[in-house]
Amino acid sequence: MADLTPDRREAVQESWGLVRKDIRKHALNFYIFFFTRHPEYQKLFKDFKDVPANKLPEQPKFRGHAVRVFFALTSLVDNLDDLDIVVDILQKTVNDHVPRGLDSSHYENLLSSILAFLSETLKETFNDATRDGWEVMFKVIMSVVNAQLN
């Protein structure tokens, strides 16, 4: 597996810094993007499972979940230089979602959607080096997720 080098960490952190400037907007837009790609996942959320995409931002529970996920991602990105913290955060996240029936495919689809969203949102700023950093980070995340689920 590729290493999360300082250059890769920096590329991830710099690109996420652009998202952080308006994290709520990006979080809401991401989840609309995600549910468009995977409408079956919206059905997992009882509070907004049948809400049309254009009405989701009006739902407090939707906004809350989207922002919490993006702040969790911020915690991961901010701690890429201390993978013990990253592992701890991920283990808790996975354990919290086990009762909801999530498996590794849910995480893989979420991460691939984040990659696509960042590419679409950040445009030319999301260059090959940045994509490489995110892909390596996602490999690290998936190794922790899979270990925790097994």
mmCIF file of C-alpha atoms in Angstrom, residues 12-139:
data_model
loop_
_atom_site.group_PDB
_atom_site.id
_atom_site.type_symbol
_atom_site.label_atom_id
_atom_site.label_comp_id
_atom_site.label_asym_id
_atom_site.label_seq_id
_atom_site.Cartn_x
_atom_site.Cartn_y
_atom_site.Cartn_z
ATOM 1 C CA VAL A 12 -5.068 16.539 1.336
ATOM 2 C CA GLN A 13 -4.893 19.227 4.009
ATOM 3 C CA GLU A 14 -4.577 22.085 1.524
ATOM 4 C CA SER A 15 -7.522 20.879 -0.544
ATOM 5 C CA TRP A 16 -9.651 20.312 2.558
ATOM 6 C CA GLY A 17 -8.755 23.832 3.655
ATOM 7 C CA LEU A 18 -10.696 25.076 0.634
ATOM 8 C CA VAL A 19 -13.718 23.042 1.727
ATOM 9 C CA ARG A 20 -13.443 24.284 5.323
ATOM 10 C CA LYS A 21 -13.914 27.882 4.186
ATOM 11 C CA ASP A 22 -17.626 27.107 3.779
ATOM 12 C CA ILE A 23 -17.938 23.705 5.380
ATOM 13 C CA ARG A 24 -21.697 23.795 5.895
ATOM 14 C CA LYS A 25 -22.413 24.616 2.246
ATOM 15 C CA HIS A 26 -20.045 21.901 1.056
ATOM 16 C CA ALA A 27 -21.411 19.354 3.537
ATOM 17 C CA LEU A 28 -24.992 19.905 2.377
ATOM 18 C CA ASN A 29 -24.000 19.894 -1.291
ATOM 19 C CA PHE A 30 -21.995 16.726 -0.792
ATOM 20 C CA TYR A 31 -24.872 14.819 0.764
ATOM 21 C CA ILE A 32 -27.243 15.870 -2.019
ATOM 22 C CA PHE A 33 -24.566 14.726 -4.488
ATOM 23 C CA PHE A 34 -24.112 11.464 -2.544
ATOM 24 C CA PHE A 35 -27.835 10.691 -2.365
ATOM 25 C CA THR A 36 -28.149 11.413 -6.084
ATOM 26 C CA ARG A 37 -25.428 8.837 -6.749
ATOM 27 C CA HIS A 38 -26.771 6.392 -4.132
ATOM 28 C CA PRO A 39 -30.483 7.095 -3.552
ATOM 29 C CA GLU A 40 -30.794 3.841 -1.623
ATOM 30 C CA TYR A 41 -28.613 5.337 1.125
ATOM 31 C CA GLN A 42 -31.042 8.177 1.789
ATOM 32 C CA LYS A 43 -33.581 5.498 2.736
ATOM 33 C CA LEU A 44 -31.325 4.575 5.688
ATOM 34 C CA PHE A 45 -32.172 7.906 7.351
ATOM 35 C CA LYS A 46 -35.671 7.706 8.823
ATOM 36 C CA ASP A 47 -35.885 11.454 9.439
ATOM 37 C CA PHE A 48 -35.447 12.411 5.787
ATOM 38 C CA LYS A 49 -35.697 9.194 3.788
ATOM 39 C CA ASP A 50 -38.545 10.422 1.572
ATOM 40 C CA VAL A 51 -37.597 14.093 1.305
ATOM 41 C CA PRO A 52 -36.880 15.320 -2.251
ATOM 42 C CA ALA A 53 -33.276 16.400 -2.812
ATOM 43 C CA ASN A 54 -34.179 20.072 -3.248
ATOM 44 C CA LYS A 55 -35.928 20.051 0.163
ATOM 45 C CA LEU A 56 -33.166 18.272 2.105
ATOM 46 C CA PRO A 57 -31.373 21.481 3.177
ATOM 47 C CA GLU A 58 -34.587 22.525 4.954
ATOM 48 C CA GLN A 59 -34.366 19.457 7.211
ATOM 49 C CA PRO A 60 -32.514 20.117 10.497
ATOM 50 C CA LYS A 61 -31.542 16.437 10.917
ATOM 51 C CA PHE A 62 -30.113 16.360 7.389
ATOM 52 C CA ARG A 63 -28.090 19.516 7.978
ATOM 53 C CA GLY A 64 -26.870 18.217 11.322
ATOM 54 C CA HIS A 65 -25.737 14.881 9.938
ATOM 55 C CA ALA A 66 -24.017 16.399 6.918
ATOM 56 C CA VAL A 67 -22.087 18.893 9.032
ATOM 57 C CA ARG A 68 -21.124 16.246 11.637
ATOM 58 C CA VAL A 69 -19.678 14.032 8.912
ATOM 59 C CA PHE A 70 -17.667 16.889 7.446
ATOM 60 C CA PHE A 71 -16.339 17.833 10.882
ATOM 61 C CA ALA A 72 -15.381 14.180 11.404
ATOM 62 C CA LEU A 73 -13.509 14.329 8.096
ATOM 63 C CA THR A 74 -11.854 17.518 9.307
ATOM 64 C CA SER A 75 -10.670 15.654 12.407
ATOM 65 C CA LEU A 76 -9.151 12.946 10.219
ATOM 66 C CA VAL A 77 -7.472 15.416 7.863
ATOM 67 C CA ASP A 78 -6.119 17.509 10.738
ATOM 68 C CA ASN A 79 -4.521 14.465 12.363
ATOM 69 C CA LEU A 80 -2.912 12.750 9.382
ATOM 70 C CA ASP A 81 0.456 13.257 11.055
ATOM 71 C CA ASP A 82 -0.721 11.126 14.023
ATOM 72 C CA LEU A 83 -2.366 8.004 12.637
ATOM 73 C CA ASP A 84 -3.139 6.694 16.142
ATOM 74 C CA ILE A 85 -5.687 9.489 16.463
ATOM 75 C CA VAL A 86 -7.061 8.743 12.994
ATOM 76 C CA VAL A 87 -7.447 5.065 13.910
ATOM 77 C CA ASP A 88 -9.198 5.934 17.181
ATOM 78 C CA ILE A 89 -11.671 8.276 15.443
ATOM 79 C CA LEU A 90 -12.399 5.709 12.735
ATOM 80 C CA GLN A 91 -12.857 2.826 15.168
ATOM 81 C CA LYS A 92 -15.443 4.823 17.105
ATOM 82 C CA THR A 93 -17.205 5.868 13.901
ATOM 83 C CA VAL A 94 -17.385 2.287 12.632
ATOM 84 C CA ASN A 95 -18.599 0.983 16.001
ATOM 85 C CA ASP A 96 -21.286 3.679 16.134
ATOM 86 C CA HIS A 97 -22.560 2.593 12.708
ATOM 87 C CA VAL A 98 -22.510 -1.201 13.179
ATOM 88 C CA PRO A 99 -26.061 -1.187 14.644
ATOM 89 C CA ARG A 100 -27.239 0.531 11.461
ATOM 90 C CA GLY A 101 -26.032 -2.392 9.352
ATOM 91 C CA LEU A 102 -23.271 -0.582 7.495
ATOM 92 C CA ASP A 103 -20.620 -2.721 5.847
ATOM 93 C CA SER A 104 -17.409 -1.939 3.998
ATOM 94 C CA SER A 105 -19.257 -1.257 0.729
ATOM 95 C CA HIS A 106 -21.096 1.650 2.368
ATOM 96 C CA TYR A 107 -17.784 3.223 3.369
ATOM 97 C CA GLU A 108 -16.240 2.548 -0.050
ATOM 98 C CA ASN A 109 -19.181 4.225 -1.789
ATOM 99 C CA LEU A 110 -19.044 7.172 0.601
ATOM 100 C CA LEU A 111 -15.317 7.653 0.042
ATOM 101 C CA SER A 112 -15.508 7.314 -3.744
ATOM 102 C CA SER A 113 -18.331 9.857 -3.721
ATOM 103 C CA ILE A 114 -16.240 12.242 -1.621
ATOM 104 C CA LEU A 115 -13.445 11.910 -4.171
ATOM 105 C CA ALA A 116 -15.827 12.643 -7.064
ATOM 106 C CA PHE A 117 -17.399 15.556 -5.179
ATOM 107 C CA LEU A 118 -14.029 17.118 -4.366
ATOM 108 C CA SER A 119 -12.909 16.743 -7.964
ATOM 109 C CA GLU A 120 -16.090 18.387 -9.242
ATOM 110 C CA THR A 121 -16.132 21.110 -6.585
ATOM 111 C CA LEU A 122 -12.455 22.048 -6.479
ATOM 112 C CA LYS A 123 -11.974 21.681 -10.249
ATOM 113 C CA GLU A 124 -8.375 22.410 -11.355
ATOM 114 C CA THR A 125 -7.239 22.731 -7.731
ATOM 115 C CA PHE A 126 -7.967 19.013 -7.387
ATOM 116 C CA ASN A 127 -4.935 17.957 -9.429
ATOM 117 C CA ASP A 128 -3.286 14.538 -9.761
ATOM 118 C CA ALA A 129 -1.145 14.998 -6.650
ATOM 119 C CA THR A 130 -4.190 15.968 -4.609
ATOM 120 C CA ARG A 131 -6.199 13.025 -5.931
ATOM 121 C CA ASP A 132 -3.292 10.716 -5.101
ATOM 122 C CA GLY A 133 -3.178 12.028 -1.526
ATOM 123 C CA TRP A 134 -6.900 11.466 -1.038
ATOM 124 C CA GLU A 135 -6.761 8.000 -2.591
ATOM 125 C CA VAL A 136 -3.949 6.984 -0.245
ATOM 126 C CA MET A 137 -5.799 8.437 2.738
ATOM 127 C CA PHE A 138 -8.898 6.479 1.738
ATOM 128 C CA LYS A 139 -6.842 3.273 1.562
#
